C-alpha cells in the first residue's frame, strides 16, 4: 500500500499531522503541465475539526515547477504555493448537506475514506495553484534583444515595445 493512503476520519479525529515531498514526475497530470517534469512538491497535512465538529484537513503545498510560457514557449519557473481547507463527509449526500450548512466557497467538502489517497489531493491542490495561461513578465528572448537593439531609449518607448 502507498505511503500516501490514510484513514481520513481517524487522521482528523486523532489530529494527526504528516508531511513530505512528492516528485513532479510521479504526478502525471501536474507533470503534463511542465516542460521537464522536474522538481517536487512539498506538502503538509494536518487533521482536526471545523467549528461545527466536522472532520477537517488542512493541506499546504509548495514547490517550484517549470511551466511553459504561452508567449515564447520556453520554460518558465513558477512557485507553487497554496493552502486549502477540506471538510470531510461520509458520502456525496452528506457532502452536499455540509456544503449548504457551511455556505463558504473557500472550503471544499470532499468525501473521505478509510483508504484515502492523499497524493491525489496534493496533485489537485498544486494544479489549482497554477496560472491558467503562464507568461514571463519579460520573456528571455526580449530581454536579450531589447537593450542591445535600442541604446539610450526613453522608458516610454520601452513600454511601447512591451505592449506590442
Ligand atoms: Zn516567455
PDB file of C-alpha atoms and ligand atoms in Angstrom:
ATOM      1  CA  UNK A   1       0.000   0.000   0.000  1.00  0.00           C
ATOM      2  CA  UNK A   2       1.172   3.511  -0.835  1.00  0.00           C
ATOM      3  CA  UNK A   3       2.556   5.699   1.961  1.00  0.00           C
ATOM      4  CA  UNK A   4       0.001   8.274   0.838  1.00  0.00           C
ATOM      5  CA  UNK A   5      -3.029   6.273   1.875  1.00  0.00           C
ATOM      6  CA  UNK A   6      -4.543   7.328   5.199  1.00  0.00           C
ATOM      7  CA  UNK A   7      -7.715   6.648   7.116  1.00  0.00           C
ATOM      8  CA  UNK A   8      -9.047  10.169   6.612  1.00  0.00           C
ATOM      9  CA  UNK A   9     -11.518  10.151   9.514  1.00  0.00           C
ATOM     10  CA  UNK A  10      -9.062   8.692  12.032  1.00  0.00           C
ATOM     11  CA  UNK A  11      -6.430  11.152  10.846  1.00  0.00           C
ATOM     12  CA  UNK A  12      -8.780  14.025  11.740  1.00  0.00           C
ATOM     13  CA  UNK A  13     -10.065  12.509  14.965  1.00  0.00           C
ATOM     14  CA  UNK A  14      -6.528  11.969  16.282  1.00  0.00           C
ATOM     15  CA  UNK A  15      -5.426  15.391  14.976  1.00  0.00           C
ATOM     16  CA  UNK A  16      -2.580  13.734  13.158  1.00  0.00           C
ATOM     17  CA  UNK A  17      -0.016  15.557  11.054  1.00  0.00           C
ATOM     18  CA  UNK A  18       2.017  14.409   8.117  1.00  0.00           C
ATOM     19  CA  UNK A  19       4.390  15.978   5.665  1.00  0.00           C
ATOM     20  CA  UNK A  20       6.639  15.006   2.825  1.00  0.00           C
ATOM     21  CA  UNK A  21       7.767  15.693  -0.666  1.00  0.00           C
ATOM     22  CA  UNK A  22       6.338  14.324  -3.897  1.00  0.00           C
ATOM     23  CA  UNK A  23       8.325  14.425  -7.159  1.00  0.00           C
ATOM     24  CA  UNK A  24       6.516  16.179 -10.015  1.00  0.00           C
ATOM     25  CA  UNK A  25       7.403  13.214 -12.244  1.00  0.00           C
ATOM     26  CA  UNK A  26       5.178  10.987 -10.096  1.00  0.00           C
ATOM     27  CA  UNK A  27       2.141  13.185 -10.702  1.00  0.00           C
ATOM     28  CA  UNK A  28       1.121  12.593 -14.310  1.00  0.00           C
ATOM     29  CA  UNK A  29      -1.376  15.447 -14.565  1.00  0.00           C
ATOM     30  CA  UNK A  30       0.952  18.003 -12.988  1.00  0.00           C
ATOM     31  CA  UNK A  31       3.985  16.724 -14.933  1.00  0.00           C
ATOM     32  CA  UNK A  32       1.983  17.247 -18.135  1.00  0.00           C
ATOM     33  CA  UNK A  33       1.829  20.994 -17.399  1.00  0.00           C
ATOM     34  CA  UNK A  34       5.605  21.304 -17.094  1.00  0.00           C
ATOM     35  CA  UNK A  35       8.377  21.347 -19.705  1.00  0.00           C
ATOM     36  CA  UNK A  36      10.663  18.905 -17.955  1.00  0.00           C
ATOM     37  CA  UNK A  37       8.777  17.036 -15.195  1.00  0.00           C
ATOM     38  CA  UNK A  38      11.474  18.361 -12.841  1.00  0.00           C
ATOM     39  CA  UNK A  39      11.111  19.463  -9.256  1.00  0.00           C
ATOM     40  CA  UNK A  40       8.990  18.300  -6.396  1.00  0.00           C
ATOM     41  CA  UNK A  41       6.104  19.494  -4.293  1.00  0.00           C
ATOM     42  CA  UNK A  42       6.473  19.776  -0.527  1.00  0.00           C
ATOM     43  CA  UNK A  43       3.260  19.117   1.309  1.00  0.00           C
ATOM     44  CA  UNK A  44       1.932  19.075   4.824  1.00  0.00           C
ATOM     45  CA  UNK A  45      -1.375  17.826   6.089  1.00  0.00           C
ATOM     46  CA  UNK A  46      -2.998  18.446   9.460  1.00  0.00           C
ATOM     47  CA  UNK A  47      -6.117  16.731  10.743  1.00  0.00           C
ATOM     48  CA  UNK A  48      -8.665  18.334  13.018  1.00  0.00           C
ATOM     49  CA  UNK A  49     -12.231  19.560  13.119  1.00  0.00           C
ATOM     50  CA  UNK A  50     -14.031  22.688  11.989  1.00  0.00           C
ATOM     51  CA  UNK A  51     -16.150  24.935  14.253  1.00  0.00           C
ATOM     52  CA  UNK A  52     -19.146  22.658  13.832  1.00  0.00           C
ATOM     53  CA  UNK A  53     -17.207  19.491  14.578  1.00  0.00           C
ATOM     54  CA  UNK A  54     -16.865  18.207  11.025  1.00  0.00           C
ATOM     55  CA  UNK A  55     -13.602  16.356  10.380  1.00  0.00           C
ATOM     56  CA  UNK A  56     -11.296  18.742   8.587  1.00  0.00           C
ATOM     57  CA  UNK A  57      -7.973  18.527   6.776  1.00  0.00           C
ATOM     58  CA  UNK A  58      -5.633  21.449   6.209  1.00  0.00           C
ATOM     59  CA  UNK A  59      -3.324  20.914   3.279  1.00  0.00           C
ATOM     60  CA  UNK A  60      -0.386  23.090   2.214  1.00  0.00           C
ATOM     61  CA  UNK A  61       1.638  22.547  -0.927  1.00  0.00           C
ATOM     62  CA  UNK A  62       4.699  24.401  -2.183  1.00  0.00           C
ATOM     63  CA  UNK A  63       7.468  23.909  -4.665  1.00  0.00           C
ATOM     64  CA  UNK A  64       8.932  25.093  -7.940  1.00  0.00           C
ATOM     65  CA  UNK A  65       7.845  23.733 -11.285  1.00  0.00           C
ATOM     66  CA  UNK A  66       8.857  24.704 -14.820  1.00  0.00           C
ATOM     67  CA  UNK A  67       5.791  25.664 -16.801  1.00  0.00           C
ATOM     68  CA  UNK A  68       5.687  26.613 -20.485  1.00  0.00           C
ATOM     69  CA  UNK A  69       5.402  30.347 -21.196  1.00  0.00           C
ATOM     70  CA  UNK A  70       2.414  30.844 -23.513  1.00  0.00           C
ATOM     71  CA  UNK A  71       4.152  33.763 -25.274  1.00  0.00           C
ATOM     72  CA  UNK A  72       7.639  32.469 -26.053  1.00  0.00           C
ATOM     73  CA  UNK A  73       7.083  28.743 -25.386  1.00  0.00           C
ATOM     74  CA  UNK A  74      10.208  28.362 -23.245  1.00  0.00           C
ATOM     75  CA  UNK A  75      10.465  27.220 -19.641  1.00  0.00           C
ATOM     76  CA  UNK A  76       9.024  29.487 -17.006  1.00  0.00           C
ATOM     77  CA  UNK A  77       9.818  28.662 -13.373  1.00  0.00           C
ATOM     78  CA  UNK A  78       6.782  29.033 -11.149  1.00  0.00           C
ATOM     79  CA  UNK A  79       6.493  28.818  -7.374  1.00  0.00           C
ATOM     80  CA  UNK A  80       3.512  26.771  -6.357  1.00  0.00           C
ATOM     81  CA  UNK A  81       2.193  27.861  -3.003  1.00  0.00           C
ATOM     82  CA  UNK A  82      -1.256  27.009  -1.779  1.00  0.00           C
ATOM     83  CA  UNK A  83      -3.173  26.206   1.359  1.00  0.00           C
ATOM     84  CA  UNK A  84      -6.600  24.705   1.456  1.00  0.00           C
ATOM     85  CA  UNK A  85      -9.182  23.568   3.949  1.00  0.00           C
ATOM     86  CA  UNK A  86     -11.058  20.377   3.209  1.00  0.00           C
ATOM     87  CA  UNK A  87     -14.012  19.226   5.243  1.00  0.00           C
ATOM     88  CA  UNK A  88     -14.715  15.504   5.146  1.00  0.00           C
ATOM     89  CA  UNK A  89     -18.104  13.940   4.586  1.00  0.00           C
ATOM     90  CA  UNK A  90     -19.049  10.268   4.723  1.00  0.00           C
ATOM     91  CA  UNK A  91     -20.789  10.227   1.333  1.00  0.00           C
ATOM     92  CA  UNK A  92     -21.918  12.505  -1.502  1.00  0.00           C
ATOM     93  CA  UNK A  93     -25.269  13.163   0.137  1.00  0.00           C
ATOM     94  CA  UNK A  94     -23.847  14.414   3.414  1.00  0.00           C
ATOM     95  CA  UNK A  95     -21.188  16.332   1.466  1.00  0.00           C
ATOM     96  CA  UNK A  96     -23.970  18.343  -0.185  1.00  0.00           C
ATOM     97  CA  UNK A  97     -25.679  18.872   3.167  1.00  0.00           C
ATOM     98  CA  UNK A  98     -22.471  20.049   4.867  1.00  0.00           C
ATOM     99  CA  UNK A  99     -21.700  22.357   1.952  1.00  0.00           C
ATOM    100  CA  UNK A 100     -25.077  24.019   2.429  1.00  0.00           C
ATOM    101  CA  UNK A 101     -24.556  24.437   6.175  1.00  0.00           C
ATOM    102  CA  UNK A 102     -21.046  25.883   5.776  1.00  0.00           C
ATOM    103  CA  UNK A 103     -22.024  28.170   2.880  1.00  0.00           C
ATOM    104  CA  UNK A 104     -18.359  29.048   2.323  1.00  0.00           C
ATOM    105  CA  UNK A 105     -16.834  28.981  -1.154  1.00  0.00           C
ATOM    106  CA  UNK A 106     -13.301  28.826   0.223  1.00  0.00           C
ATOM    107  CA  UNK A 107     -13.907  25.470   1.907  1.00  0.00           C
ATOM    108  CA  UNK A 108     -14.131  22.286  -0.111  1.00  0.00           C
ATOM    109  CA  UNK A 109     -16.244  19.435   1.151  1.00  0.00           C
ATOM    110  CA  UNK A 110     -14.961  16.084  -0.049  1.00  0.00           C
ATOM    111  CA  UNK A 111     -15.966  12.511   0.575  1.00  0.00           C
ATOM    112  CA  UNK A 112     -13.479  10.891   2.945  1.00  0.00           C
ATOM    113  CA  UNK A 113     -12.473   7.290   3.060  1.00  0.00           C
ATOM    114  CA  UNK A 114     -10.740   4.789   5.308  1.00  0.00           C
ATOM    115  CA  UNK A 115      -8.264   4.238   2.490  1.00  0.00           C
ATOM    116  CA  UNK A 116      -7.849   7.775   1.293  1.00  0.00           C
ATOM    117  CA  UNK A 117      -5.100   8.546  -1.217  1.00  0.00           C
ATOM    118  CA  UNK A 118      -3.748  11.981  -0.343  1.00  0.00           C
ATOM    119  CA  UNK A 119      -1.311  12.082  -3.272  1.00  0.00           C
ATOM    120  CA  UNK A 120      -4.376  12.838  -5.401  1.00  0.00           C
ATOM    121  CA  UNK A 121      -5.260  15.782  -3.136  1.00  0.00           C
ATOM    122  CA  UNK A 122      -1.711  17.086  -3.226  1.00  0.00           C
ATOM    123  CA  UNK A 123      -1.651  16.974  -7.017  1.00  0.00           C
ATOM    124  CA  UNK A 124      -5.102  18.617  -7.261  1.00  0.00           C
ATOM    125  CA  UNK A 125      -4.009  21.433  -4.988  1.00  0.00           C
ATOM    126  CA  UNK A 126      -0.815  22.020  -6.950  1.00  0.00           C
ATOM    127  CA  UNK A 127      -2.764  22.037 -10.240  1.00  0.00           C
ATOM    128  CA  UNK A 128      -5.271  24.561  -8.917  1.00  0.00           C
ATOM    129  CA  UNK A 129      -2.405  26.850  -7.906  1.00  0.00           C
ATOM    130  CA  UNK A 130      -1.063  27.045 -11.470  1.00  0.00           C
ATOM    131  CA  UNK A 131      -1.838  30.091 -13.620  1.00  0.00           C
ATOM    132  CA  UNK A 132      -4.284  29.433 -16.466  1.00  0.00           C
ATOM    133  CA  UNK A 133      -2.012  30.992 -19.091  1.00  0.00           C
ATOM    134  CA  UNK A 134       1.532  31.221 -17.695  1.00  0.00           C
ATOM    135  CA  UNK A 135       3.620  34.059 -19.176  1.00  0.00           C
ATOM    136  CA  UNK A 136       7.009  35.535 -18.287  1.00  0.00           C
ATOM    137  CA  UNK A 137       6.830  39.134 -17.074  1.00  0.00           C
ATOM    138  CA  UNK A 138       9.557  39.681 -19.647  1.00  0.00           C
ATOM    139  CA  UNK A 139      10.343  36.784 -21.940  1.00  0.00           C
ATOM    140  CA  UNK A 140      14.057  35.814 -22.018  1.00  0.00           C
ATOM    141  CA  UNK A 141      14.284  36.416 -25.794  1.00  0.00           C
ATOM    142  CA  UNK A 142      13.057  40.001 -25.385  1.00  0.00           C
ATOM    143  CA  UNK A 143      15.484  40.627 -22.556  1.00  0.00           C
ATOM    144  CA  UNK A 144      18.424  39.761 -24.808  1.00  0.00           C
ATOM    145  CA  UNK A 145      17.170  41.590 -27.902  1.00  0.00           C
ATOM    146  CA  UNK A 146      15.867  44.655 -26.077  1.00  0.00           C
ATOM    147  CA  UNK A 147      18.841  46.660 -24.693  1.00  0.00           C
ATOM    148  CA  UNK A 148      21.267  45.696 -27.475  1.00  0.00           C
ATOM    149  CA  UNK A 149      18.930  46.760 -30.267  1.00  0.00           C
ATOM    150  CA  UNK A 150      17.916  50.049 -28.735  1.00  0.00           C
ATOM    151  CA  UNK A 151      20.529  52.038 -26.857  1.00  0.00           C
ATOM    152  CA  UNK A 152      19.615  55.171 -24.945  1.00  0.00           C
ATOM    153  CA  UNK A 153      15.916  54.797 -25.448  1.00  0.00           C
ATOM    154  CA  UNK A 154      13.442  56.580 -23.281  1.00  0.00           C
ATOM    155  CA  UNK A 155      11.484  54.475 -20.796  1.00  0.00           C
ATOM    156  CA  UNK A 156       8.367  55.307 -22.757  1.00  0.00           C
ATOM    157  CA  UNK A 157       9.485  53.670 -25.960  1.00  0.00           C
ATOM    158  CA  UNK A 158      10.440  50.595 -23.959  1.00  0.00           C
ATOM    159  CA  UNK A 159       6.884  50.480 -22.677  1.00  0.00           C
ATOM    160  CA  UNK A 160       5.638  50.781 -26.238  1.00  0.00           C
ATOM    161  CA  UNK A 161       7.752  47.808 -27.251  1.00  0.00           C
ATOM    162  CA  UNK A 162       6.438  45.716 -24.411  1.00  0.00           C
ATOM    163  CA  UNK A 163       2.861  46.369 -25.431  1.00  0.00           C
ATOM    164  CA  UNK A 164       3.456  45.223 -28.964  1.00  0.00           C
TER     165      UNK A 164
HETATM  166 ZN1  LIG B   1       8.098  33.861 -22.236  1.00  0.00          ZN
END
